mmCIF file with all atom_site columns, C-alpha atoms in Angstrom:
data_model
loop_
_atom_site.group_PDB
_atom_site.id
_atom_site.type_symbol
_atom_site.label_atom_id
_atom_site.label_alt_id
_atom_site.label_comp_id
_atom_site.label_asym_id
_atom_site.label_entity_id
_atom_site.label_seq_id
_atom_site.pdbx_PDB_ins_code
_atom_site.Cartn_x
_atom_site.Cartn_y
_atom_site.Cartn_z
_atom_site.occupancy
_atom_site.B_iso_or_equiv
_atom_site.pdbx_formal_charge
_atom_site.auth_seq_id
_atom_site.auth_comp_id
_atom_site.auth_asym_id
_atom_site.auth_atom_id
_atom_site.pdbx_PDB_model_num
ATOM 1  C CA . UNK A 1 1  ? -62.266 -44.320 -7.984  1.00 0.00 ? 1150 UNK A CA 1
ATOM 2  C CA . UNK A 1 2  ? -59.412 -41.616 -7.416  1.00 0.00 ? 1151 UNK A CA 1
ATOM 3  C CA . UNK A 1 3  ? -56.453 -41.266 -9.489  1.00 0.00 ? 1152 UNK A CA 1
ATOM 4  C CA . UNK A 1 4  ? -53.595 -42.540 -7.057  1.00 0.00 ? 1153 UNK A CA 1
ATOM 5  C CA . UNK A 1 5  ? -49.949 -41.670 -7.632  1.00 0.00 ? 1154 UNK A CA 1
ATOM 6  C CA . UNK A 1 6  ? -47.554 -44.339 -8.114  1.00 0.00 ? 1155 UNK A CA 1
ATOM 7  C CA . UNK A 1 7  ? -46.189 -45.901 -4.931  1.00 0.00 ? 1156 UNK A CA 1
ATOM 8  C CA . UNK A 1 8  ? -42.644 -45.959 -5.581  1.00 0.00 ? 1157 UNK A CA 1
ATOM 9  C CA . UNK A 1 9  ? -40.900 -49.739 -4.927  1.00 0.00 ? 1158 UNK A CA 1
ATOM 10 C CA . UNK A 1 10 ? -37.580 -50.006 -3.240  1.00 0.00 ? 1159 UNK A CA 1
ATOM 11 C CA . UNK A 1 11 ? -35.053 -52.584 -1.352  1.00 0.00 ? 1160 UNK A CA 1
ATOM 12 C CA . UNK A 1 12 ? -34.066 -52.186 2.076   1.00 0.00 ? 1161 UNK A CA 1
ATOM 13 C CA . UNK A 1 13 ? -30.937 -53.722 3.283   1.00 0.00 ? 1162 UNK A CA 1
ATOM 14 C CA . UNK A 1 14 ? -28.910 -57.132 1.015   1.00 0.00 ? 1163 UNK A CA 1
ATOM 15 C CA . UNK A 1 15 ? -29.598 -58.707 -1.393  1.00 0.00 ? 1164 UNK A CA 1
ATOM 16 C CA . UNK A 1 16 ? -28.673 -62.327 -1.298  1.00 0.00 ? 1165 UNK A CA 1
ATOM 17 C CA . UNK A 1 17 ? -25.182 -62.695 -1.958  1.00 0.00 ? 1166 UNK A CA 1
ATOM 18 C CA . UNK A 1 18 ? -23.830 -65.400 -4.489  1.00 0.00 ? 1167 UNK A CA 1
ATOM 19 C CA . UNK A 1 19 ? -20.891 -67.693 -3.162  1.00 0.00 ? 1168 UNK A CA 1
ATOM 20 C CA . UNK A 1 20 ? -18.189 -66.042 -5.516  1.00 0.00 ? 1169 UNK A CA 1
ATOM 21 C CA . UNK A 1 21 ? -19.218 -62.805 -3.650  1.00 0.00 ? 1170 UNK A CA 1
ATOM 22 C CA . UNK A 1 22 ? -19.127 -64.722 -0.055  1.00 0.00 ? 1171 UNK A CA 1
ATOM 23 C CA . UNK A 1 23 ? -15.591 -66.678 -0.786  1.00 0.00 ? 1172 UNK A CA 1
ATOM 24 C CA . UNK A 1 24 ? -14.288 -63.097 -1.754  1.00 0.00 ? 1173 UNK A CA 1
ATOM 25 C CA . UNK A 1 25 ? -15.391 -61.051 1.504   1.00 0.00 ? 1174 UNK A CA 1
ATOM 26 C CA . UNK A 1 26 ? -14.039 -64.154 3.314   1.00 0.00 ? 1175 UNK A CA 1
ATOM 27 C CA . UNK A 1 27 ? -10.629 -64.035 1.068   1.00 0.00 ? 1176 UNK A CA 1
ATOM 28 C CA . UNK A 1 28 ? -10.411 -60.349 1.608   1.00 0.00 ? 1177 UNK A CA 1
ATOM 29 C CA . UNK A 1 29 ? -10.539 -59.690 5.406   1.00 0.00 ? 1178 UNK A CA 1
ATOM 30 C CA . UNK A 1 30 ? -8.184  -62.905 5.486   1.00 0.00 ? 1179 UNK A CA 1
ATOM 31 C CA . UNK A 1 31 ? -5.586  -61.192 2.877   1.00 0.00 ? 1180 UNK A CA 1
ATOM 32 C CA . UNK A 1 32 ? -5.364  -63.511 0.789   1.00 0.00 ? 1181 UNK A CA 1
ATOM 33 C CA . UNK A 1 33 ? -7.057  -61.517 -2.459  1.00 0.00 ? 1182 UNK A CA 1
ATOM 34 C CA . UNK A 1 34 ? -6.237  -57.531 -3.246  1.00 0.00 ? 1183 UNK A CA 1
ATOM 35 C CA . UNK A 1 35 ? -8.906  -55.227 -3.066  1.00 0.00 ? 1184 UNK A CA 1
ATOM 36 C CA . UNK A 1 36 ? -8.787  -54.880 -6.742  1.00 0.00 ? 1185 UNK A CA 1
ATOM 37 C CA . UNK A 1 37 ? -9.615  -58.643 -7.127  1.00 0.00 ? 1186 UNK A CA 1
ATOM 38 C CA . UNK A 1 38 ? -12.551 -58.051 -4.415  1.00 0.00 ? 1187 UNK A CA 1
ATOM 39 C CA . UNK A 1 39 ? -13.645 -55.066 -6.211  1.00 0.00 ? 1188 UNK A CA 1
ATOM 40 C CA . UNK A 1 40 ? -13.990 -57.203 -9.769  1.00 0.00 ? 1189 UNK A CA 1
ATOM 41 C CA . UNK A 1 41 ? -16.263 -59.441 -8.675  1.00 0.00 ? 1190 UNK A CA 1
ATOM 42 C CA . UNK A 1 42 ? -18.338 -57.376 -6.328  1.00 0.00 ? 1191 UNK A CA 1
ATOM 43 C CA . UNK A 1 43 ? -18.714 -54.758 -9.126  1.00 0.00 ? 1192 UNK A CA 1
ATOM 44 C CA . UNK A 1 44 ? -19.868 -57.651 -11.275 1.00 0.00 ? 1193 UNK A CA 1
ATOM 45 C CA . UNK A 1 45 ? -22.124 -59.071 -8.533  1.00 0.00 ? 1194 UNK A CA 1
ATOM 46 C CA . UNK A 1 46 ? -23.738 -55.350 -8.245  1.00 0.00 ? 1195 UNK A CA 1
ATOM 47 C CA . UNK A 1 47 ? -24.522 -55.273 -11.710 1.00 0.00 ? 1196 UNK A CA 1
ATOM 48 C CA . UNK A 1 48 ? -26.499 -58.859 -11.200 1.00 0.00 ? 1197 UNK A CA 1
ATOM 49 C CA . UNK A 1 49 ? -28.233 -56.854 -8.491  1.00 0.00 ? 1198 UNK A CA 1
ATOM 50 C CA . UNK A 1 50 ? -29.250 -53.748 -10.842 1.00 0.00 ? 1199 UNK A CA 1
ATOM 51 C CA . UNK A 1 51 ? -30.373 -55.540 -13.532 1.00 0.00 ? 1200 UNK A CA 1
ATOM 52 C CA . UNK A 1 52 ? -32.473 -58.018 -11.309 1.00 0.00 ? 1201 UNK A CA 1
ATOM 53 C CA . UNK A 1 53 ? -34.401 -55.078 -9.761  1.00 0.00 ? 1202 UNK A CA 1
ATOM 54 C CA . UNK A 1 54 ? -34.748 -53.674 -12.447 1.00 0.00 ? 1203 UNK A CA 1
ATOM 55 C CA . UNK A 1 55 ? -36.119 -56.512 -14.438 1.00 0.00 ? 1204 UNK A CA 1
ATOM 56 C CA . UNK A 1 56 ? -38.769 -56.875 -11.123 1.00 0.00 ? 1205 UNK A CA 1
ATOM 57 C CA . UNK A 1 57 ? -39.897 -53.182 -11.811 1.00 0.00 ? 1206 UNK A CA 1
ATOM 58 C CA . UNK A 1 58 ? -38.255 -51.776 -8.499  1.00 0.00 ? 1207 UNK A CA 1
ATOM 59 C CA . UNK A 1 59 ? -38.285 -48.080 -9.401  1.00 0.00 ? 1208 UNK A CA 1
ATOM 60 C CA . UNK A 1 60 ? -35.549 -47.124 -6.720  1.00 0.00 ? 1209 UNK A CA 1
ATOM 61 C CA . UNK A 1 61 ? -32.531 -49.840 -7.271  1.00 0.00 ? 1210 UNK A CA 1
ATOM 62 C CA . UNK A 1 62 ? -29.695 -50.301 -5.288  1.00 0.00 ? 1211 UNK A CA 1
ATOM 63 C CA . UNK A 1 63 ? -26.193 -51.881 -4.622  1.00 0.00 ? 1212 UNK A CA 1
ATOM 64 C CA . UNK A 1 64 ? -27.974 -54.813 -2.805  1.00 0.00 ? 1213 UNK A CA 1
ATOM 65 C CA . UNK A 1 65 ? -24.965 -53.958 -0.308  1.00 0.00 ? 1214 UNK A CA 1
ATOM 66 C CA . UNK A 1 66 ? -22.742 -56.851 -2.369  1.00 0.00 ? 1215 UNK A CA 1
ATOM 67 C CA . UNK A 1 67 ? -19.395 -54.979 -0.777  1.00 0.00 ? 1216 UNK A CA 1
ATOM 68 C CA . UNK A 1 68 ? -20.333 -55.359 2.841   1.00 0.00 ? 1217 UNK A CA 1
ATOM 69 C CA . UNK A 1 69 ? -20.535 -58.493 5.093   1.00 0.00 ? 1218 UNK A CA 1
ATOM 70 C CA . UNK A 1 70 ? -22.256 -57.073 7.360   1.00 0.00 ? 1219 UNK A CA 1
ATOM 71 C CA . UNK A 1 71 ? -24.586 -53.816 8.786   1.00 0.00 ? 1220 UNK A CA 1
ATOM 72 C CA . UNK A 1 72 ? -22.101 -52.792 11.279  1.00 0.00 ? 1221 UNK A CA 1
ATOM 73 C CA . UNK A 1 73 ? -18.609 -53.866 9.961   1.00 0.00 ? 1222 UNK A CA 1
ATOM 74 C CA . UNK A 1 74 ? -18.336 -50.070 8.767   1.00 0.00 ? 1223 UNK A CA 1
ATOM 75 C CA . UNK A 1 75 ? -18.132 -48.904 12.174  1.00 0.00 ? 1224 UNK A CA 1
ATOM 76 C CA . UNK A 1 76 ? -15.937 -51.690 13.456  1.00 0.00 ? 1225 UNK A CA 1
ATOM 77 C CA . UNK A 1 77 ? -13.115 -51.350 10.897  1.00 0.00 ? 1226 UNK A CA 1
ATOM 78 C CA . UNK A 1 78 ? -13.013 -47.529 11.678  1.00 0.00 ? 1227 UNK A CA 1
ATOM 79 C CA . UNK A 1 79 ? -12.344 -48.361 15.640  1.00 0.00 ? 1228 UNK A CA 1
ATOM 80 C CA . UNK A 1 80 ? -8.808  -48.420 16.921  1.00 0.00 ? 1229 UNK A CA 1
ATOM 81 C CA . UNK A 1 81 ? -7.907  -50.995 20.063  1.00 0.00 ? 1230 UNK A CA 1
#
């Protein structure tokens, strides 16, 4: 049999987000948090995210998008009207 190159492993799209990370979003858009208070515990949730990938042997890790609720709030938020 052929040598074959490695087939690289990666994630596409969220990760499962925990509750703290869920309550936050929710808190946030609502005002009732500060960024900085969002930004604690999704950093902390992202490193949750690294380290399980990384412990699974994905080879190309990533956020787990833990900072967005969504795949098109992006372009909503940037819309005026």
């Amino acid at each position: 049999m052929q040598n074959l190159l490695p087939f690289p492993v990666t994630v596409v799209g969220s990760l499962p987000r925990s509750r703290a990370v869920a309550r936050a979003l929710r808190n946030r858009q609502k005002g009732r948090i500060a960024e900085t208070e969002f930004n604690r515990i999704a950093d902390a949730a992202v490193l949750e995210s690294l380290k399980l990938q990384e412990e699974n042997g994905v080879d190309i890790v990533s956020d787990g998008e833990q900072r967005r609720d969504n795949f098109y709030s992006f372009i909503t938020d940037s819309i005026q009207g």
